[in-house]
CSV table of C-alpha atoms in Angstrom, one decimal:
chain,number,residue,atom,x,y,z
A,1,UNK,CA,-24.4,8.1,3.5
A,2,UNK,CA,-22.9,8.3,-0.2
A,3,UNK,CA,-20.6,5.9,-0.8
A,4,UNK,CA,-16.9,7.2,-2.0
A,5,UNK,CA,-15.7,5.9,-5.6
A,6,UNK,CA,-12.2,5.5,-5.8
A,7,UNK,CA,-11.5,6.8,-9.2
A,8,UNK,CA,-8.9,5.4,-11.5
A,9,UNK,CA,-5.2,7.6,-10.9
A,10,UNK,CA,-2.8,7.0,-13.7
A,11,UNK,CA,0.8,7.1,-12.4
A,12,UNK,CA,2.7,7.8,-15.6
A,13,UNK,CA,6.5,8.9,-13.8
A,14,UNK,CA,8.3,8.1,-10.5
A,15,UNK,CA,8.7,11.7,-8.8
A,16,UNK,CA,10.5,12.8,-6.2
A,17,UNK,CA,8.0,12.4,-3.3
A,18,UNK,CA,6.7,9.1,-4.4
A,19,UNK,CA,10.1,7.8,-4.8
A,20,UNK,CA,10.7,9.1,-1.1
A,21,UNK,CA,7.4,7.2,0.0
A,22,UNK,CA,8.1,4.2,-1.5
A,23,UNK,CA,11.8,3.9,0.2
A,24,UNK,CA,9.8,4.9,3.0
A,25,UNK,CA,7.1,2.2,2.8
A,26,UNK,CA,10.0,-0.4,2.8
A,27,UNK,CA,12.1,1.0,5.8
A,28,UNK,CA,8.7,0.9,7.8
A,29,UNK,CA,8.3,-2.9,6.8
A,30,UNK,CA,12.0,-4.0,7.4
A,31,UNK,CA,14.0,-1.2,9.1
A,32,UNK,CA,15.1,-0.9,12.5
A,33,UNK,CA,13.8,2.0,14.7
A,34,UNK,CA,16.8,4.3,14.1
A,35,UNK,CA,16.7,3.7,10.1
A,36,UNK,CA,13.0,5.0,10.3
A,37,UNK,CA,13.6,7.6,12.6
A,38,UNK,CA,16.4,8.8,10.0
A,39,UNK,CA,14.1,8.2,7.0
A,40,UNK,CA,10.9,10.0,8.7
A,41,UNK,CA,13.5,13.0,9.1
A,42,UNK,CA,14.7,13.3,5.7
A,43,UNK,CA,10.9,13.0,4.7
A,44,UNK,CA,9.8,16.1,6.2
A,45,UNK,CA,11.2,17.9,3.3
A,46,UNK,CA,10.6,15.6,0.6
A,47,UNK,CA,7.3,13.9,0.9
A,48,UNK,CA,3.5,15.8,1.9
A,49,UNK,CA,2.8,15.2,5.0
A,50,UNK,CA,-0.6,13.8,4.7
A,51,UNK,CA,0.7,10.7,2.5
A,52,UNK,CA,3.2,10.2,5.4
A,53,UNK,CA,0.6,9.7,7.6
A,54,UNK,CA,-1.4,7.6,5.7
A,55,UNK,CA,1.2,5.5,4.7
A,56,UNK,CA,2.3,4.8,8.2
A,57,UNK,CA,-1.9,4.2,8.8
A,58,UNK,CA,-2.0,1.5,6.1
A,59,UNK,CA,1.5,-0.2,7.1
A,60,UNK,CA,-0.1,-2.1,9.8
A,61,UNK,CA,-2.2,-4.3,6.9
A,62,UNK,CA,1.4,-5.4,5.6
A,63,UNK,CA,3.8,-5.4,8.5
A,64,UNK,CA,1.9,-5.6,11.7
A,65,UNK,CA,0.7,-3.0,14.5
A,66,UNK,CA,4.1,-3.0,16.1
A,67,UNK,CA,6.1,-1.6,13.1
A,68,UNK,CA,3.4,1.0,12.5
A,69,UNK,CA,2.9,1.8,16.2
A,70,UNK,CA,6.6,2.2,16.2
A,71,UNK,CA,6.8,4.5,12.9
A,72,UNK,CA,3.6,6.9,14.1
A,73,UNK,CA,5.8,7.2,17.6
A,74,UNK,CA,8.8,8.4,15.6
A,75,UNK,CA,6.8,10.5,13.2
A,76,UNK,CA,4.8,12.0,16.4
A,77,UNK,CA,8.2,13.0,17.9
A,78,UNK,CA,9.0,14.7,14.8
A,79,UNK,CA,5.6,16.7,14.2
A,80,UNK,CA,4.2,17.0,17.6
A,81,UNK,CA,0.1,16.9,17.5
A,82,UNK,CA,-2.4,14.6,16.0
A,83,UNK,CA,-5.3,17.1,16.7
A,84,UNK,CA,-5.9,17.6,12.8
A,85,UNK,CA,-5.7,13.9,11.7
A,86,UNK,CA,-8.8,13.0,9.6
A,87,UNK,CA,-11.3,10.0,11.4
A,88,UNK,CA,-13.6,8.1,9.3
A,89,UNK,CA,-16.5,7.4,10.7
A,90,UNK,CA,-18.7,6.2,8.3
A,91,UNK,CA,-19.3,2.8,9.8
A,92,UNK,CA,-19.0,-0.9,8.8
A,93,UNK,CA,-21.4,-1.1,6.2
A,94,UNK,CA,-20.1,2.1,4.2
A,95,UNK,CA,-16.3,0.6,4.6
A,96,UNK,CA,-17.7,-2.9,2.8
A,97,UNK,CA,-19.1,-0.9,-0.3
A,98,UNK,CA,-15.9,1.0,-0.5
A,99,UNK,CA,-13.8,-2.0,-0.1
A,100,UNK,CA,-15.7,-3.8,-2.5
A,101,UNK,CA,-15.0,-1.6,-4.9
A,102,UNK,CA,-11.5,-0.9,-4.0
A,103,UNK,CA,-10.8,-4.2,-3.9
A,104,UNK,CA,-12.4,-5.1,-7.5
A,105,UNK,CA,-10.4,-2.3,-8.7
A,106,UNK,CA,-7.1,-3.3,-7.7
A,107,UNK,CA,-7.7,-7.3,-8.4
A,108,UNK,CA,-9.5,-6.3,-11.8
A,109,UNK,CA,-10.7,-10.1,-13.4
A,110,UNK,CA,-9.5,-12.0,-10.4
A,111,UNK,CA,-11.6,-10.3,-7.9
A,112,UNK,CA,-14.1,-13.0,-7.5
A,113,UNK,CA,-11.7,-15.9,-7.5
A,114,UNK,CA,-9.7,-13.7,-5.1
A,115,UNK,CA,-13.1,-13.7,-2.8
A,116,UNK,CA,-13.7,-17.4,-3.2
A,117,UNK,CA,-10.2,-18.4,-2.4
A,118,UNK,CA,-9.9,-15.8,0.8
A,119,UNK,CA,-13.5,-17.4,2.2
A,120,UNK,CA,-11.9,-20.9,1.8
A,121,UNK,CA,-8.9,-20.0,4.3
A,122,UNK,CA,-11.4,-18.4,6.6
A,123,UNK,CA,-14.9,-16.3,6.2
A,124,UNK,CA,-13.5,-14.0,8.6
A,125,UNK,CA,-10.3,-13.1,6.8
A,126,UNK,CA,-12.4,-12.5,3.7
A,127,UNK,CA,-14.6,-9.7,5.9
A,128,UNK,CA,-11.7,-8.4,7.8
A,129,UNK,CA,-9.8,-7.8,4.4
A,130,UNK,CA,-12.7,-6.1,2.9
A,131,UNK,CA,-14.1,-4.0,5.5
A,132,UNK,CA,-10.9,-3.3,7.6
A,133,UNK,CA,-8.2,-3.5,4.8
A,134,UNK,CA,-9.8,-2.4,1.5
A,135,UNK,CA,-12.6,-0.2,3.0
A,136,UNK,CA,-11.6,1.4,6.3
A,137,UNK,CA,-7.9,1.5,5.4
A,138,UNK,CA,-6.9,1.4,1.6
A,139,UNK,CA,-10.2,3.4,0.5
A,140,UNK,CA,-9.0,6.7,2.4
A,141,UNK,CA,-9.0,9.6,0.2
A,142,UNK,CA,-6.0,11.3,1.6
A,143,UNK,CA,-3.5,9.2,-0.6
A,144,UNK,CA,-4.4,7.9,-3.9
A,145,UNK,CA,-4.5,4.2,-4.9
A,146,UNK,CA,-1.7,4.3,-7.3
A,147,UNK,CA,0.4,5.3,-4.6
A,148,UNK,CA,-0.8,3.1,-2.3
A,149,UNK,CA,-0.4,0.3,-4.2
A,150,UNK,CA,3.7,0.9,-4.9
A,151,UNK,CA,3.9,1.3,-1.0
A,152,UNK,CA,2.3,-2.3,-1.0
A,153,UNK,CA,4.7,-3.4,-3.5
A,154,UNK,CA,7.7,-1.9,-1.3
A,155,UNK,CA,6.3,-3.4,1.6
A,156,UNK,CA,5.9,-6.9,0.3
A,157,UNK,CA,9.5,-6.6,-1.2
A,158,UNK,CA,11.0,-5.5,1.9
A,159,UNK,CA,9.4,-8.2,4.0
A,160,UNK,CA,9.9,-11.1,1.0
A,161,UNK,CA,6.3,-12.1,1.0
A,162,UNK,CA,6.4,-13.4,-2.6
A,163,UNK,CA,2.9,-14.4,-2.9
A,164,UNK,CA,1.3,-11.0,-2.0
A,165,UNK,CA,4.0,-9.0,-3.9
A,166,UNK,CA,3.0,-10.6,-7.2
A,167,UNK,CA,-0.6,-10.0,-6.7
A,168,UNK,CA,0.2,-6.3,-5.9
A,169,UNK,CA,2.3,-6.0,-8.8
A,170,UNK,CA,-0.7,-6.6,-11.2
A,171,UNK,CA,-3.1,-4.4,-8.7
A,172,UNK,CA,-0.4,-1.3,-9.3
A,173,UNK,CA,-0.9,-1.8,-12.7
A,174,UNK,CA,-4.7,-2.2,-12.4
A,175,UNK,CA,-5.1,0.9,-10.7
A,176,UNK,CA,-3.1,2.9,-13.1
A,177,UNK,CA,0.7,3.0,-12.1
A,178,UNK,CA,2.6,2.7,-15.6
A,179,UNK,CA,4.9,0.0,-16.3
A,180,UNK,CA,8.0,2.4,-16.1
A,181,UNK,CA,6.8,3.7,-13.2
A,182,UNK,CA,6.7,0.3,-11.3
A,183,UNK,CA,10.0,-0.6,-12.6
A,184,UNK,CA,11.5,2.8,-11.2
A,185,UNK,CA,9.9,1.9,-8.1
A,186,UNK,CA,11.2,-1.3,-7.6
A,187,UNK,CA,14.6,0.1,-8.7
A,188,UNK,CA,14.0,2.9,-5.8
A,189,UNK,CA,14.6,0.1,-3.2
A,190,UNK,CA,18.0,-0.7,-3.9
A,191,UNK,CA,19.9,0.2,-0.3
A,192,UNK,CA,16.4,-0.3,1.6
A,193,UNK,CA,15.7,-4.0,0.7
A,194,UNK,CA,18.3,-6.7,1.0
A,195,UNK,CA,20.0,-8.7,-2.7
A,196,UNK,CA,17.7,-11.6,-1.8
A,197,UNK,CA,14.3,-9.3,-1.7
A,198,UNK,CA,15.4,-7.1,-4.4
A,199,UNK,CA,16.4,-10.1,-6.8
A,200,UNK,CA,13.0,-12.1,-6.0
A,201,UNK,CA,11.1,-8.5,-6.9
A,202,UNK,CA,12.8,-8.0,-10.0
A,203,UNK,CA,12.6,-11.6,-11.2
A,204,UNK,CA,8.4,-11.3,-10.2
A,205,UNK,CA,8.1,-7.9,-11.8
A,206,UNK,CA,9.6,-9.5,-14.9
A,207,UNK,CA,6.9,-12.4,-14.8
A,208,UNK,CA,4.3,-10.1,-14.4
A,209,UNK,CA,5.4,-7.9,-17.7
A,210,UNK,CA,5.4,-11.0,-19.7
A,211,UNK,CA,1.7,-11.2,-18.7
A,212,UNK,CA,0.3,-8.0,-19.7
A,213,UNK,CA,-1.6,-7.2,-23.0
A,214,UNK,CA,0.7,-5.5,-25.5
A,215,UNK,CA,-1.4,-2.0,-25.0
A,216,UNK,CA,-0.3,-2.3,-21.1
A,217,UNK,CA,3.3,-3.5,-21.3
């Protein structure tokens, strides 16, 4: 089977649909069911349906199955059938190839160090991260990697997971999100993320910006 290669997608502005998607990601990670239901209702007219499906699917990686299941349950109440939902039947070896390529795009020069560090924690975590996380889920073509990374940033900020937030701020830049777009995405979380989480996200983003090369800052 042919390996899918993710192209670097440059995201130069935070369009209204992407802004709404980012806010929805934050709410799935930290909001209650009533808040998620209300945001999904508004999202119907703001965000492509396929983007919402992919966001909910990937959310289990960052906020667990319970929140993802609850979000999908609310989404199905609004949209009904799932009979046209795409199912990837490629298999573990293909997911591994895709996962290694996608993870390398996200982490750039830090990729090899990441793999060593995760294997040191537990070899199975490294395997699951690559095959399940980056291969089976984040390499799905129905949502581009730049928007996926912005949604991960939102989920990490909302759940106050600063270590992962720092990594994915770098990751968003690595996959083609411009600094201006990333700044706008963080500010889009006002009212979604608590004061502590938002303050931390802004601080970490300033730190990442200070580390960017002049050509990318």
